[in-house]
Amino acid sequence: MRSRLLAVLVPLLVAVAPALLPVTAAASPAPAATGPSPKLRVFAGQDDRWTVGGRWLIRRDPGDVGLAQHWERPGSADGWTPGTVPSVWNAGDDGNASMAGGVAWYRRELRLPRIASTRAGGRWILRFERVSVGATIWVGGRLIGRHRGAYEPFEVDVPARAIRRDGTLTLVVRSDSRRTPSDFPPGSTLADGSPGGGWWNDGGIPREVVLRHADQVDLRVQATPDLPCPTCAGTVRVRATLRNVTRHARTVDVVARIAGRATSLGRVRLKAGARGSVHATAKVPKPIVWSPTRPHLYRIDVDATLRGRRSGPLADRVGDRVAHWRARTGIRSIRVRAGRLELNFRPVNLRGVGLHEQDATHGSALTDRGQDLLLEQARELGGLVIRGHYPLHPRMLEEADRLGLLVWTEIPVYQVRASELKKRAVRLAALRLLRTTIETNAHHPSVFTWSVGNELTTNPGPSIVRYIKTARDVRDELDPTRPLSYARQAGVQRGCVGAYGRLDLIGLNDYFGWYGGPTDALADPVNLGPFLDKLRACNPNEAWMITETGAEANRDGPLEEHGTFAFQSAYAAYHFAVYRSRPWLSGAIWWGLREFRVRPNWAGGNPRPTPPWHGKGLLGRFGTRKPAWDVLHQEFGAVDQLAPAPTGPVTIPPSPPGGIAPPGPGEEGDAPTDPPVPAG
């Protein structure tokens, strides 16, 4: 009986045993590789470019374990979720951890495009318009590059050995948005333990990734337009930097074409893997001058051709072309003369707004429509100038060129501690960022100044003086046609500041009557006019602009109460009337156009704030107009912004009540300083 029972049970147990064992899920396969898109957001650039959009995989790494676990390796997609690029992983997350930053990984299975060129050699290159803050890049599990800097484009070569035989590859990017005191803008921890850092710390890849192919020679171009005199031919200074990406020497001729005229930049012989450069100035006789009222653009093309492949004049050497770069530019003059900023040899009296590339839905990964909306709103207000705390997206600059908007272009060296700027590595990083900004954006006629920083201190010490001096050297080398500038805050100043004499254009961030305590001169708005006069007396040869002013507003209420729409409107009317009474000012900018995220506990001087939102915007976060919009729309429309300011009397309305609170850490106030340097 027992033996017969076992004979029945054993086969049954064998049959059901697999169902009783733990189930192990099959590894998720990586998605199939797909090609990049030929659709480009930016016109300027080389041939053979594609946008690496499509389906990406994203993986948050709050414990920072991805490196140890080798998430860079191709294979299973377990733990990864579908996503897109550009994107920020913390859009809509207003918490402390979001502001402090973190690590996120991005992965793309990419099929390389088939290119027309069949010549030997060539190189695939990845361009990242922005990764926040630190980036590490792998292809096929191989480390190919690192970069640090949230507002600086960079490129990395793709080694041929990392590409599979079928023309596919696995691209992995690790983004680490945790800021340090040495970053731009710097990270910080406030007295209450919450994170600071200038403005909201969007993590991830907020701007697009571009794939491009260099055929034998990689070509990069800086084109700088100018108009030397009112009756002169326009000029475009063209500098071409070439890199031989083959294993054999190459001799290359470079030609620039603009307005139907060809200009030889010269010939350069490049050893295998070597770099070289050539430059020349192209002329445009009787140019149509670019201006906000007539923003005429010329197309410029630069070709690199191999020597000796064809005979004939330069204009006929089309078949030998191994590299091509294109852009649109405009001929105009920007200069400072006799303490005034001039556009096309006329003093200006500009009005405009500051803005952040940010909205309530996408964070800083703005869509084309999101970018266009900001620019349209700035023009609708009536201003001719915009300012950002960092270089704007290149597509936005192309649109500003087309619309006739002038752009104060600034690198985000914002409230960096003097102790940090004493460090050579930090200064060199800032200068590298300035150099990249100039080389990348010099062809834009809308860009009228290179600003080297914002609110470092009211009394610059040796480290800041050294930084401004070396920044001027970089500007003089790369683009002496545009003014060098800096935006300083209003505050206690120990006499005149000698360092400002190295600038051409000085911006003042004015919050008289908003910030400040009962004994602070900033608290009383009537001190604004005399303070402006004092600054002008110190620097009569430099041009001055108001680069920021504003008051928070998020509710109805009496004029006497900070944070009400009535107070903001009265503040705007009073301050801009004071500016009109100082005709030597070259312009004034309200900060800012639309509300944006700053940090979790932002107050901004408002006794009833709505953190993390910066409430000084003329538009709410979703675009609703505040009453101060109408005040400034009327003010901007009443000013001839492209002519000298009138010198007659100005009626100044009553000033609103003075400031009731000092700026909090990281708000519009003094950055930590070092010992002042006497004027001279």
PDB file of N, CA and C in Angstrom, residues 253 305-321:
ATOM      1  N   ASP A 253      41.705  74.889 -47.183  1.00  0.00           N
ATOM      2  CA  ASP A 253      41.391  76.285 -47.462  1.00  0.00           C
ATOM      3  C   ASP A 253      40.046  76.620 -46.818  1.00  0.00           C
ATOM      4  N   THR A 305      37.622  73.482 -47.485  1.00  0.00           N
ATOM      5  CA  THR A 305      37.814  72.585 -48.621  1.00  0.00           C
ATOM      6  C   THR A 305      39.226  72.043 -48.607  1.00  0.00           C
ATOM      7  N   LEU A 306      39.382  70.794 -49.086  1.00  0.00           N
ATOM      8  CA  LEU A 306      40.707  70.203 -49.185  1.00  0.00           C
ATOM      9  C   LEU A 306      41.452  70.813 -50.364  1.00  0.00           C
ATOM     10  N   ARG A 307      42.690  71.135 -50.150  1.00  0.00           N
ATOM     11  CA  ARG A 307      43.505  71.754 -51.191  1.00  0.00           C
ATOM     12  C   ARG A 307      43.813  70.743 -52.283  1.00  0.00           C
ATOM     13  N   GLY A 308      43.770  71.250 -53.547  1.00  0.00           N
ATOM     14  CA  GLY A 308      44.296  70.496 -54.658  1.00  0.00           C
ATOM     15  C   GLY A 308      43.340  69.527 -55.317  1.00  0.00           C
ATOM     16  N   ARG A 309      42.091  69.457 -54.846  1.00  0.00           N
ATOM     17  CA  ARG A 309      41.155  68.515 -55.456  1.00  0.00           C
ATOM     18  C   ARG A 309      40.544  69.046 -56.752  1.00  0.00           C
ATOM     19  N   ARG A 310      40.443  70.347 -56.863  1.00  0.00           N
ATOM     20  CA  ARG A 310      39.928  70.950 -58.086  1.00  0.00           C
ATOM     21  C   ARG A 310      40.662  72.243 -58.361  1.00  0.00           C
ATOM     22  N   SER A 311      40.717  72.592 -59.603  1.00  0.00           N
ATOM     23  CA  SER A 311      41.279  73.883 -59.963  1.00  0.00           C
ATOM     24  C   SER A 311      40.151  74.881 -60.089  1.00  0.00           C
ATOM     25  N   GLY A 312      40.553  76.152 -60.225  1.00  0.00           N
ATOM     26  CA  GLY A 312      39.526  77.159 -60.387  1.00  0.00           C
ATOM     27  C   GLY A 312      39.498  78.128 -59.233  1.00  0.00           C
ATOM     28  N   PRO A 313      38.707  79.188 -59.348  1.00  0.00           N
ATOM     29  CA  PRO A 313      38.632  80.202 -58.295  1.00  0.00           C
ATOM     30  C   PRO A 313      37.988  79.653 -57.033  1.00  0.00           C
ATOM     31  N   LEU A 314      38.158  80.417 -55.944  1.00  0.00           N
ATOM     32  CA  LEU A 314      37.625  79.985 -54.650  1.00  0.00           C
ATOM     33  C   LEU A 314      36.143  79.691 -54.725  1.00  0.00           C
ATOM     34  N   ALA A 315      35.415  80.529 -55.406  1.00  0.00           N
ATOM     35  CA  ALA A 315      33.961  80.391 -55.426  1.00  0.00           C
ATOM     36  C   ALA A 315      33.499  79.108 -56.110  1.00  0.00           C
ATOM     37  N   ASP A 316      34.378  78.434 -56.876  1.00  0.00           N
ATOM     38  CA  ASP A 316      33.974  77.245 -57.608  1.00  0.00           C
ATOM     39  C   ASP A 316      34.352  75.947 -56.902  1.00  0.00           C
ATOM     40  N   ARG A 317      35.019  76.030 -55.769  1.00  0.00           N
ATOM     41  CA  ARG A 317      35.498  74.807 -55.115  1.00  0.00           C
ATOM     42  C   ARG A 317      34.423  74.221 -54.204  1.00  0.00           C
ATOM     43  N   VAL A 318      33.362  73.777 -54.815  1.00  0.00           N
ATOM     44  CA  VAL A 318      32.261  73.250 -54.019  1.00  0.00           C
ATOM     45  C   VAL A 318      32.453  71.759 -53.751  1.00  0.00           C
ATOM     46  N   GLY A 319      32.923  71.011 -54.726  1.00  0.00           N
ATOM     47  CA  GLY A 319      33.040  69.570 -54.585  1.00  0.00           C
ATOM     48  C   GLY A 319      34.066  69.122 -53.576  1.00  0.00           C
ATOM     49  N   ASP A 320      34.981  69.992 -53.185  1.00  0.00           N
ATOM     50  CA  ASP A 320      36.026  69.616 -52.240  1.00  0.00           C
ATOM     51  C   ASP A 320      35.620  69.877 -50.800  1.00  0.00           C
ATOM     52  N   ARG A 321      34.432  70.345 -50.563  1.00  0.00           N
ATOM     53  CA  ARG A 321      34.062  70.787 -49.225  1.00  0.00           C
ATOM     54  C   ARG A 321      34.012  69.615 -48.255  1.00  0.00           C
TER      55      ARG A 321
END
